[in-house]
Coordinates of N, CA and C and ligand atoms in Angstrom, one line a residue:
X397 N 1.4 114.3 -65.1 CA 2.5 113.8 -64.3 C 3.7 113.7 -65.1
X398 N 4.8 114.4 -64.7 CA 6.0 114.4 -65.6 C 6.5 113.0 -65.7
X399 N 6.6 112.2 -64.6 CA 7.2 110.9 -64.7 C 6.4 110.0 -65.6
X400 N 5.1 110.1 -65.5 CA 4.3 109.2 -66.3 C 4.4 109.6 -67.8
X401 N 4.4 110.9 -68.1 CA 4.6 111.3 -69.5 C 5.9 110.8 -70.1
X402 N 6.9 110.9 -69.3 CA 8.2 110.4 -69.7 C 8.2 108.9 -69.9
X403 N 7.6 108.2 -69.0 CA 7.5 106.8 -69.1 C 6.8 106.4 -70.4
X404 N 5.7 107.1 -70.7 CA 4.9 106.8 -71.8 C 5.7 107.0 -73.1
X405 N 6.5 108.0 -73.1 CA 7.4 108.3 -74.2 C 8.4 107.2 -74.4
X406 N 8.8 106.6 -73.4 CA 9.8 105.5 -73.5 C 9.2 104.2 -73.6
X407 N 7.9 104.0 -73.5 CA 7.3 102.7 -73.6 C 6.9 102.1 -72.3
X408 N 7.1 102.7 -71.2 CA 6.7 102.2 -69.9 C 5.2 102.6 -69.7
X409 N 4.3 101.6 -69.5 CA 2.9 102.0 -69.3 C 2.8 103.0 -68.2
X410 N 2.2 104.2 -68.4 CA 2.1 105.2 -67.4 C 1.1 104.9 -66.4
X411 N 1.2 105.5 -65.2 CA 0.2 105.4 -64.2 C -0.9 106.4 -64.5
X412 N -2.1 105.9 -64.9 CA -3.2 106.8 -65.3 C -3.9 107.4 -64.1
X413 N -4.2 108.7 -64.2 CA -5.0 109.3 -63.2 C -6.4 108.8 -63.1
X414 N -7.0 108.6 -62.0 CA -8.4 108.2 -61.9 C -9.3 109.2 -62.5
X415 N -10.4 108.7 -63.1 CA -11.3 109.6 -63.8 C -12.4 110.2 -62.8
X416 N -11.9 110.9 -61.8 CA -12.8 111.5 -60.8 C -13.0 113.0 -61.0
X417 N -12.1 113.6 -61.9 CA -12.2 115.0 -62.0 C -11.5 115.7 -60.9
X418 N -11.1 115.0 -59.8 CA -10.4 115.7 -58.7 C -8.9 115.7 -59.0
X419 N -8.2 116.6 -58.5 CA -6.8 116.7 -58.6 C -6.2 115.5 -57.8
X420 N -5.1 114.9 -58.3 CA -4.4 113.9 -57.6 C -3.5 114.4 -56.6
X421 N -3.7 114.0 -55.3 CA -2.9 114.6 -54.2 C -1.6 113.8 -54.1
X422 N -0.7 114.5 -53.5 CA 0.6 113.9 -53.1 C 1.5 113.5 -54.2
X423 N 1.4 114.2 -55.3 CA 2.3 113.9 -56.4 C 3.7 114.2 -56.1
X424 N 4.6 113.3 -56.3 CA 6.0 113.5 -56.0 C 6.9 113.5 -57.2
X425 N 8.1 114.1 -57.1 CA 9.0 114.1 -58.2 C 10.3 113.4 -57.7
X426 N 11.2 113.2 -58.6 CA 12.4 112.6 -58.2 C 12.3 111.1 -58.2
X427 N 12.9 110.5 -57.1 CA 12.9 109.1 -57.0 C 12.7 108.6 -55.6
X428 N 12.3 107.4 -55.5 CA 12.1 106.8 -54.1 C 13.5 106.5 -53.6
X429 N 13.6 106.6 -52.2 CA 14.9 106.3 -51.6 C 15.1 104.7 -51.7
X430 N 16.2 104.3 -52.3 CA 16.5 102.9 -52.6 C 16.4 102.0 -51.3
X431 N 17.0 102.5 -50.2 CA 17.0 101.6 -49.0 C 15.6 101.5 -48.4
X432 N 14.8 102.5 -48.5 CA 13.4 102.4 -48.1 C 12.6 101.5 -49.0
X433 N 12.8 101.6 -50.3 CA 12.1 100.7 -51.2 C 12.4 99.3 -50.9
X434 N 13.7 99.0 -50.7 CA 14.1 97.6 -50.4 C 13.5 97.1 -49.1
X435 N 13.6 97.9 -48.1 CA 13.1 97.4 -46.8 C 11.6 97.2 -46.8
X436 N 10.8 98.1 -47.4 CA 9.4 98.0 -47.5 C 9.0 96.8 -48.3
X437 N 9.6 96.6 -49.5 CA 9.2 95.5 -50.3 C 9.6 94.1 -49.6
X438 N 10.7 94.1 -48.9 CA 11.1 92.9 -48.2 C 10.1 92.5 -47.1
X439 N 9.5 93.6 -46.5 CA 8.5 93.3 -45.5 C 7.2 92.8 -46.2
X440 N 6.9 93.4 -47.4 CA 5.7 93.0 -48.1 C 5.8 91.7 -48.7
X441 N 6.9 91.3 -49.2 CA 7.1 90.0 -49.9 C 8.2 89.2 -49.2
X442 N 8.0 88.7 -47.9 CA 9.0 88.1 -47.2 C 9.5 86.7 -47.8
X443 N 8.6 86.2 -48.7 CA 9.0 84.9 -49.3 C 9.5 85.0 -50.7
X444 N 9.8 86.2 -51.1 CA 10.2 86.4 -52.5 C 11.4 85.5 -52.9
X445 N 11.2 84.8 -54.0 CA 12.3 83.9 -54.4 C 12.1 83.6 -55.9
X446 N 13.0 82.9 -56.5 CA 12.9 82.5 -57.9 C 11.7 81.6 -58.1
X447 N 10.8 81.9 -59.0 CA 9.6 81.2 -59.2 C 9.8 79.9 -60.1
X448 N 10.9 79.8 -60.7 CA 11.1 78.6 -61.6 C 11.6 77.5 -60.7
X449 N 10.8 76.4 -60.8 CA 11.2 75.2 -60.0 C 12.4 74.6 -60.5
X450 N 13.3 74.2 -59.5 CA 14.6 73.6 -59.9 C 15.3 73.0 -58.6
X451 N 16.2 72.1 -58.9 CA 16.9 71.5 -57.7 C 18.4 71.7 -57.9
X452 N 18.8 72.2 -59.1 CA 20.3 72.4 -59.3 C 20.4 73.4 -60.4
X453 N 21.7 73.7 -60.7 CA 22.0 74.8 -61.6 C 21.6 74.4 -63.1
X454 N 21.8 73.1 -63.4 CA 21.4 72.7 -64.7 C 19.9 72.9 -64.9
X455 N 19.1 72.5 -64.0 CA 17.6 72.6 -64.1 C 17.2 74.1 -64.2
X456 N 17.9 74.9 -63.4 CA 17.5 76.4 -63.4 C 17.9 77.0 -64.8
X457 N 19.0 76.6 -65.3 CA 19.5 77.1 -66.6 C 18.5 76.7 -67.7
X458 N 18.1 75.5 -67.7 CA 17.1 75.0 -68.7 C 15.8 75.8 -68.5
X459 N 15.3 75.9 -67.3 CA 14.0 76.6 -67.0 C 14.1 78.0 -67.4
X460 N 15.2 78.7 -67.2 CA 15.4 80.1 -67.5 C 15.4 80.3 -69.0
X461 N 16.0 79.4 -69.7 CA 16.0 79.5 -71.2 C 14.6 79.4 -71.7
X462 N 13.8 78.4 -71.1 CA 12.4 78.2 -71.5 C 11.5 79.4 -71.1
X463 N 11.9 80.2 -70.1 CA 11.0 81.2 -69.6 C 11.0 82.4 -70.5
X464 N 11.8 82.5 -71.5 CA 11.8 83.7 -72.4 C 10.4 83.7 -73.1
X465 N 9.7 84.8 -73.1 CA 8.4 85.0 -73.7 C 7.4 84.0 -73.2
X466 N 7.5 83.5 -72.0 CA 6.6 82.5 -71.4 C 6.5 82.7 -69.9
X467 N 5.4 82.4 -69.4 CA 5.2 82.5 -67.9 C 6.0 81.5 -67.1
X468 N 6.4 81.8 -65.9 CA 7.1 80.8 -65.1 C 6.1 79.7 -64.8
X469 N 4.8 79.9 -64.6 CA 3.9 78.9 -64.3 C 3.9 77.8 -65.5
X470 N 3.9 78.3 -66.7 CA 3.9 77.4 -67.8 C 5.2 76.6 -67.9
X471 N 6.3 77.2 -67.6 CA 7.6 76.5 -67.6 C 7.6 75.4 -66.6
X472 N 7.0 75.8 -65.4 CA 7.0 74.8 -64.3 C 6.1 73.6 -64.6
X473 N 5.2 73.7 -65.5 CA 4.4 72.6 -66.0 C 5.2 71.7 -66.9
X474 N 6.0 72.3 -67.7 CA 6.8 71.5 -68.7 C 8.0 70.9 -68.2
X475 N 8.7 71.5 -67.2 CA 10.0 71.0 -66.8 C 10.1 69.7 -66.1
X476 N 9.1 69.3 -65.3 CA 9.2 67.9 -64.7 C 9.4 66.8 -65.7
X477 N 8.6 66.8 -66.8 CA 8.8 65.7 -67.8 C 10.1 65.9 -68.5
X478 N 10.5 67.1 -68.8 CA 11.7 67.4 -69.5 C 12.9 67.0 -68.7
X479 N 12.9 67.2 -67.4 CA 14.1 66.8 -66.5 C 14.1 65.3 -66.3
X480 N 12.9 64.7 -66.3 CA 12.9 63.2 -66.2 C 13.5 62.6 -67.4
X481 N 13.2 63.2 -68.6 CA 13.8 62.6 -69.9 C 15.2 63.0 -70.1
X482 N 15.6 64.2 -69.7 CA 17.0 64.7 -69.9 C 17.5 65.2 -68.5
X483 N 18.0 64.4 -67.7 CA 18.3 64.7 -66.3 C 19.6 65.6 -66.1
X484 N 20.4 65.7 -67.2 CA 21.6 66.5 -67.0 C 22.1 66.9 -68.4
X485 N 23.1 67.8 -68.4 CA 23.6 68.3 -69.7 C 24.0 67.3 -70.7
X486 N 24.6 66.2 -70.2 CA 25.1 65.1 -71.1 C 23.9 64.5 -71.8
X487 N 22.8 64.3 -71.2 CA 21.6 63.8 -71.8 C 21.0 64.8 -72.8
X488 N 21.0 66.0 -72.4 CA 20.3 67.0 -73.2 C 21.2 67.3 -74.5
X489 N 22.5 67.2 -74.3 CA 23.4 67.4 -75.5 C 23.2 66.5 -76.6
X490 N 22.7 65.3 -76.4 CA 22.4 64.4 -77.5 C 20.9 64.1 -77.7
X491 N 20.1 65.1 -77.3 CA 18.7 65.0 -77.4 C 18.3 65.0 -78.9
X492 N 17.2 64.3 -79.2 CA 16.6 64.4 -80.6 C 15.8 65.7 -80.6
X493 N 16.2 66.6 -81.6 CA 15.5 67.9 -81.6 C 14.0 67.7 -81.7
X494 N 13.5 66.8 -82.5 CA 12.0 66.6 -82.7 C 11.4 66.3 -81.4
X495 N 12.0 65.4 -80.6 CA 11.4 65.0 -79.3 C 11.4 66.2 -78.3
X496 N 12.5 66.9 -78.3 CA 12.6 68.1 -77.4 C 11.6 69.1 -77.8
X497 N 11.5 69.4 -79.1 CA 10.5 70.4 -79.5 C 9.1 70.0 -79.1
X498 N 8.8 68.7 -79.1 CA 7.4 68.3 -78.7 C 7.2 68.5 -77.2
X499 N 8.2 68.3 -76.4 CA 8.1 68.4 -75.0 C 7.9 69.9 -74.6
X500 N 8.7 70.8 -75.3 CA 8.7 72.2 -74.8 C 7.8 73.1 -75.7
X501 N 7.0 72.5 -76.6 CA 6.2 73.3 -77.6 C 5.3 74.3 -76.9
X502 N 4.7 74.0 -75.8 CA 3.7 74.9 -75.2 C 4.4 76.2 -74.6
X503 N 5.7 76.2 -74.5 CA 6.4 77.4 -74.0 C 6.6 78.5 -75.0
X504 N 6.3 78.1 -76.3 CA 6.5 79.1 -77.4 C 7.9 79.1 -77.9
X505 N 8.1 79.6 -79.1 CA 9.4 79.7 -79.7 C 10.2 78.4 -79.5
X506 N 9.5 77.3 -79.7 CA 10.1 76.0 -79.3 C 11.2 75.6 -80.2
X507 N 11.2 76.1 -81.4 CA 12.4 75.7 -82.3 C 13.7 76.4 -81.9
X508 N 13.6 77.7 -81.7 CA 14.8 78.4 -81.3 C 15.2 78.0 -79.9
X509 N 14.2 77.7 -79.0 CA 14.6 77.2 -77.7 C 15.2 75.8 -77.7
X510 N 14.8 75.0 -78.6 CA 15.4 73.7 -78.8 C 16.9 73.8 -79.2
X511 N 17.1 74.7 -80.1 CA 18.5 75.0 -80.6 C 19.3 75.5 -79.4
X512 N 18.8 76.4 -78.7 CA 19.5 77.0 -77.5 C 19.8 75.9 -76.5
X513 N 18.8 75.1 -76.1 CA 19.0 74.1 -75.1 C 20.1 73.1 -75.5
X514 N 20.0 72.6 -76.7 CA 20.9 71.6 -77.1 C 22.3 72.2 -77.3
X515 N 22.4 73.4 -77.8 CA 23.7 74.1 -78.0 C 24.3 74.4 -76.6
X516 N 23.4 74.9 -75.7 CA 23.9 75.1 -74.3 C 24.5 73.9 -73.7
X517 N 23.7 72.8 -73.8 CA 24.2 71.5 -73.2 C 25.5 71.0 -73.8
X518 N 25.6 71.1 -75.1 CA 26.8 70.7 -75.8 C 28.0 71.5 -75.3
X519 N 27.8 72.8 -75.1 CA 28.8 73.7 -74.6 C 29.2 73.3 -73.2
X520 N 28.3 73.0 -72.4 CA 28.6 72.6 -71.0 C 29.4 71.3 -71.0
X521 N 29.0 70.4 -71.8 CA 29.7 69.1 -71.9 C 31.1 69.3 -72.4
X522 N 31.2 70.0 -73.5 CA 32.5 70.1 -74.2 C 33.5 71.0 -73.4
X523 N 33.0 72.1 -72.8 CA 33.9 73.1 -72.2 C 34.0 73.0 -70.7
X524 N 33.0 72.3 -70.1 CA 33.0 72.4 -68.6 C 32.7 71.0 -68.0
X525 N 33.0 70.0 -68.7 CA 32.9 68.6 -68.1 C 31.5 68.3 -67.5
X526 N 30.5 68.8 -68.2 CA 29.1 68.6 -67.8 C 28.6 69.4 -66.6
X527 N 29.5 70.2 -66.0 CA 29.1 71.1 -64.9 C 28.7 72.5 -65.3
X528 N 27.6 73.0 -64.9 CA 27.2 74.4 -65.2 C 28.3 75.4 -64.6
X529 N 28.9 76.2 -65.5 CA 29.9 77.1 -64.9 C 29.3 78.2 -64.0
X530 N 30.1 78.6 -63.1 CA 29.6 79.7 -62.1 C 30.3 81.0 -62.3
X531 N 30.7 81.3 -63.6 CA 31.3 82.6 -63.9 C 30.5 83.2 -65.1
X532 N 30.3 84.5 -65.0 CA 29.5 85.3 -65.9 C 30.0 85.1 -67.4
X533 N 31.3 85.2 -67.6 CA 31.9 85.1 -68.9 C 31.6 83.7 -69.5
X534 N 31.8 82.7 -68.7 CA 31.6 81.3 -69.2 C 30.2 81.0 -69.5
X535 N 29.3 81.5 -68.7 CA 27.9 81.3 -68.9 C 27.4 82.0 -70.1
X536 N 27.8 83.3 -70.3 CA 27.3 84.1 -71.5 C 27.9 83.6 -72.8
X537 N 29.0 82.8 -72.7 CA 29.6 82.2 -73.9 C 28.8 81.0 -74.4
X538 N 27.9 80.5 -73.6 CA 27.0 79.4 -74.0 C 25.9 79.8 -74.9
X539 N 25.6 79.0 -75.9 CA 24.4 79.4 -76.8 C 23.1 79.6 -76.0
X540 N 22.4 80.7 -76.3 CA 21.1 80.9 -75.7 C 21.2 81.5 -74.3
X541 N 22.4 81.9 -73.9 CA 22.6 82.4 -72.5 C 23.1 83.8 -72.6
X542 N 22.2 84.8 -72.2 CA 22.6 86.2 -72.1 C 22.8 86.6 -70.7
X543 N 23.1 87.9 -70.5 CA 23.4 88.4 -69.2 C 22.3 88.1 -68.2
X544 N 21.1 88.4 -68.7 CA 19.9 88.2 -67.8 C 19.9 86.7 -67.3
X545 N 20.0 85.8 -68.2 CA 19.9 84.4 -67.8 C 21.1 84.0 -66.9
X546 N 22.3 84.5 -67.2 CA 23.4 84.3 -66.4 C 23.2 84.8 -65.0
X547 N 22.7 86.0 -64.9 CA 22.4 86.6 -63.5 C 21.4 85.7 -62.7
X548 N 20.4 85.2 -63.4 CA 19.5 84.3 -62.7 C 20.3 83.1 -62.1
X549 N 21.1 82.5 -62.9 CA 21.8 81.3 -62.5 C 22.8 81.6 -61.4
X550 N 23.6 82.7 -61.6 CA 24.6 83.0 -60.6 C 24.0 83.4 -59.2
X551 N 22.9 84.1 -59.3 CA 22.2 84.6 -58.1 C 21.5 83.5 -57.3
X552 N 20.8 82.6 -58.1 CA 19.9 81.7 -57.5 C 20.4 80.3 -57.4
X553 N 21.3 79.9 -58.2 CA 21.9 78.5 -58.1 C 23.3 78.6 -57.4
X554 N 24.0 79.7 -57.5 CA 25.3 79.7 -56.9 C 25.4 80.8 -55.8
X555 N 24.4 81.5 -55.5 CA 24.4 82.5 -54.4 C 25.4 83.6 -54.6
X556 N 25.6 84.0 -55.9 CA 26.5 85.0 -56.2 C 25.8 86.3 -56.7
X557 N 26.1 87.4 -56.1 CA 25.4 88.7 -56.5 C 26.4 89.4 -57.6
X558 N 26.3 88.9 -58.8 CA 27.1 89.5 -59.8 C 26.4 90.6 -60.6
X559 N 25.1 90.6 -60.5 CA 24.3 91.6 -61.2 C 22.8 91.5 -60.7
X560 N 22.0 92.3 -61.4 CA 20.6 92.4 -61.1 C 19.8 91.8 -62.4
X561 N 18.9 90.9 -62.2 CA 18.1 90.4 -63.3 C 17.1 91.5 -63.6
X562 N 17.1 91.9 -64.9 CA 16.2 92.9 -65.3 C 15.2 92.3 -66.4
X563 N 14.0 92.2 -66.0 CA 12.9 91.7 -66.9 C 11.9 92.8 -67.0
X564 N 10.8 92.5 -67.6 CA 9.7 93.5 -67.9 C 9.2 94.1 -66.6
X565 N 9.1 93.3 -65.5 CA 8.6 93.9 -64.2 C 9.6 94.8 -63.6
X566 N 10.9 94.4 -63.6 CA 11.9 95.2 -63.0 C 12.0 96.5 -63.8
X567 N 11.9 96.4 -65.1 CA 12.0 97.6 -66.0 C 10.9 98.6 -65.6
X568 N 9.6 98.1 -65.5 CA 8.5 99.0 -65.2 C 8.6 99.5 -63.8
X569 N 8.8 98.7 -62.8 CA 8.8 99.1 -61.4 C 9.9 100.1 -61.2
X570 N 11.1 99.8 -61.7 CA 12.2 100.7 -61.4 C 12.1 102.1 -62.1
X571 N 11.4 102.1 -63.3 CA 11.1 103.4 -63.9 C 10.1 104.2 -63.1
X572 N 9.0 103.5 -62.7 CA 8.0 104.2 -62.0 C 8.5 104.8 -60.7
X573 N 9.4 104.1 -60.1 CA 10.0 104.5 -58.8 C 11.0 105.6 -59.0
X574 N 11.4 105.9 -60.2 CA 12.4 106.9 -60.5 C 13.8 106.4 -60.3
X575 N 14.0 105.1 -60.2 CA 15.3 104.6 -60.0 C 16.1 104.5 -61.2
X576 N 15.5 104.7 -62.4 CA 16.2 104.7 -63.7 C 15.3 105.4 -64.6
X577 N 15.8 105.9 -65.7 CA 15.1 106.5 -66.8 C 15.3 105.7 -68.1
X578 N 15.9 104.5 -67.9 CA 16.4 103.7 -69.1 C 15.3 102.6 -69.4
X579 N 15.4 102.1 -70.6 CA 14.6 101.0 -71.0 C 15.5 99.8 -71.4
X580 N 16.8 100.1 -71.7 CA 17.7 99.0 -72.0 C 18.1 98.3 -70.7
X581 N 17.9 96.9 -70.7 CA 18.2 96.2 -69.5 C 19.6 96.4 -68.9
X582 N 20.5 96.4 -69.8 CA 21.9 96.6 -69.3 C 22.1 97.9 -68.6
X583 N 21.5 99.0 -69.1 CA 21.6 100.3 -68.5 C 20.8 100.4 -67.2
X584 N 19.6 99.7 -67.2 CA 18.8 99.7 -66.0 C 19.6 98.9 -64.9
X585 N 20.2 97.8 -65.3 CA 21.0 97.1 -64.3 C 22.1 97.9 -63.7
X586 N 22.8 98.7 -64.6 CA 23.9 99.6 -64.1 C 23.3 100.6 -63.1
X587 N 22.2 101.2 -63.4 CA 21.6 102.2 -62.5 C 21.2 101.5 -61.2
X588 N 20.7 100.3 -61.2 CA 20.3 99.7 -60.0 C 21.5 99.2 -59.1
X589 N 22.5 98.7 -59.7 CA 23.6 98.2 -58.9 C 24.4 99.4 -58.3
X590 N 24.2 100.6 -58.9 CA 24.8 101.8 -58.3 C 24.1 102.2 -57.0
X591 N 22.8 101.9 -56.9 CA 22.0 102.4 -55.8 C 21.7 101.4 -54.7
X592 N 21.9 100.1 -55.0 CA 21.6 99.1 -54.0 C 22.9 98.3 -53.6
X593 N 23.1 97.9 -52.4 CA 24.3 97.2 -52.0 C 24.3 95.8 -52.7
X594 N 25.5 95.4 -52.9 CA 25.7 94.1 -53.7 C 24.9 92.9 -53.1
X595 N 24.9 92.8 -51.8 CA 24.2 91.6 -51.3 C 22.7 91.7 -51.4
X596 N 22.2 92.8 -51.9 CA 20.8 92.9 -52.2 C 20.4 92.6 -53.6
X597 N 21.3 92.4 -54.5 CA 21.0 92.4 -55.9 C 20.1 91.3 -56.4
X598 N 20.3 90.1 -55.9 CA 19.5 89.0 -56.4 C 18.1 89.1 -55.8
X599 N 18.0 89.4 -54.5 CA 16.7 89.5 -53.9 C 15.9 90.7 -54.5
X600 N 16.6 91.8 -54.8 CA 16.0 93.0 -55.3 C 15.1 92.6 -56.6
X601 N 15.7 91.9 -57.5 CA 14.9 91.5 -58.7 C 13.7 90.7 -58.3
X602 N 13.8 89.8 -57.4 CA 12.6 89.0 -56.9 C 11.5 89.9 -56.3
X603 N 12.0 90.9 -55.5 CA 11.0 91.8 -54.9 C 10.3 92.7 -56.0
X604 N 11.1 93.2 -56.9 CA 10.5 94.0 -58.0 C 9.5 93.1 -58.8
X605 N 9.9 91.9 -59.1 CA 9.0 91.0 -59.9 C 7.8 90.7 -59.2
X606 N 7.9 90.4 -57.9 CA 6.6 90.1 -57.1 C 5.8 91.4 -57.0
X607 N 6.4 92.5 -56.8 CA 5.6 93.8 -56.8 C 5.0 94.1 -58.1
X608 N 5.7 93.9 -59.2 CA 5.2 94.1 -60.5 C 4.0 93.2 -60.9
X609 N 4.0 92.0 -60.3 CA 2.9 91.1 -60.6 C 1.7 91.3 -59.7
X610 N 2.0 91.7 -58.4 CA 0.9 91.8 -57.5 C 0.2 93.2 -57.4
X611 N 1.0 94.3 -57.5 CA 0.5 95.6 -57.3 C 0.9 96.6 -58.3
X612 N 2.1 96.7 -58.7 CA 2.5 97.7 -59.7 C 2.4 97.1 -61.1
X613 N 1.2 96.7 -61.4 CA 1.0 95.9 -62.6 C 1.0 96.9 -63.8
X614 N 1.1 96.4 -65.0 CA 1.4 97.2 -66.2 C 0.3 98.2 -66.5
X615 N -1.0 97.8 -66.6 CA -2.0 98.6 -67.1 C -2.6 99.6 -66.1
X616 N -2.9 99.0 -64.9 CA -3.6 99.8 -63.9 C -3.0 99.5 -62.5
X617 N -1.8 100.1 -62.2 CA -1.2 99.9 -60.9 C -2.1 100.2 -59.8
X618 N -2.0 99.3 -58.8 CA -2.9 99.5 -57.6 C -2.2 100.3 -56.5
X619 N -2.0 101.6 -56.8 CA -1.3 102.5 -56.0 C -1.9 102.6 -54.6
X620 N -3.3 102.5 -54.5 CA -3.9 102.6 -53.2 C -3.6 101.5 -52.3
X621 N -3.1 100.4 -52.8 CA -2.7 99.2 -52.0 C -1.1 99.2 -51.8
X622 N -0.4 100.1 -52.4 CA 1.0 100.0 -52.5 C 1.7 100.5 -51.3
X623 N 2.7 99.7 -50.7 CA 3.4 100.1 -49.6 C 4.4 101.2 -49.9
X624 N 4.6 101.5 -51.1 CA 5.6 102.6 -51.5 C 4.8 103.8 -52.0
X625 N 3.5 103.9 -51.8 CA 2.8 105.0 -52.4 C 3.2 106.4 -51.9
X626 N 3.7 106.4 -50.6 CA 4.1 107.8 -50.1 C 5.5 108.2 -50.5
X627 N 6.2 107.3 -51.1 CA 7.6 107.7 -51.5 C 7.8 107.5 -53.0
X628 N 6.8 107.0 -53.8 CA 6.9 106.8 -55.2 C 6.5 108.0 -56.0
X629 N 7.4 108.5 -56.9 CA 7.1 109.7 -57.7 C 6.0 109.5 -58.7
X630 N 5.6 108.2 -58.9 CA 4.5 108.0 -59.9 C 3.2 107.7 -59.2
X631 N 3.2 107.7 -57.9 CA 1.9 107.4 -57.1 C 0.8 108.3 -57.4
X632 N -0.4 107.7 -57.5 CA -1.6 108.5 -57.6 C -2.4 108.7 -56.4
X633 N -1.8 108.3 -55.3 CA -2.5 108.4 -54.0 C -1.7 109.2 -53.0
Ligands
SF4_1332 S1 2.8 103.8 -55.9 FE1 3.3 101.6 -56.1 S2 1.9 100.7 -57.5 FE2 1.8 103.0 -57.8 S3 3.3 103.4 -59.5 FE3 4.4 103.6 -57.5 S4 5.3 101.6 -57.1 FE4 3.7 101.3 -58.7

């Protein structure tokens, strides 16, 4: 399968053919139709939403920083006590690093995350009067906040479709669907925003993430259960 071989070359786990000795039927080339992908995934995952628990932009920003190299479920275990102890940017800005490291240790990379959290909070206090900014440039100027994190905040805390969040699931699913041939998140995002209307961008990443977790999983995608199987160029069914 051309698509799978190319994906393997670029580091995307390929869709492996079943070991039945039979030819795989229905192999398609090219890419899936974006509007059809969106509509079908929306029907499949009607409750798709940000999995990080939060009640405001500050909490979502903290949770998103903690989610690097960590599952959302683990972050959601840690954040209630963290938010109780440091309820806003002003409190977090003067946090004792040792205490913060202890609270977030189980999320991994806790020393660098502690530096990012305190640096971010200080930036919010000093430059934005304790309010999380709602602009891409202002967000990405904060320590520990990249474009992906900023897109999470803008889309889910402020309802702004400034871009598409590209994580490992979005990378894998969009490559398998032929919607991009890139591995660099910024290039993948550019490919996706060209193909989907702006008001779909935030939900699109939730749909791809849900699909990547439930069906289009990394090692053995469940193509036989996939609602996109008949339009996906990487489908094995
Ligand atoms: S058919 Fe579905 S599960 Fe299989 S590779 Fe395509 S999107 Fe993934």
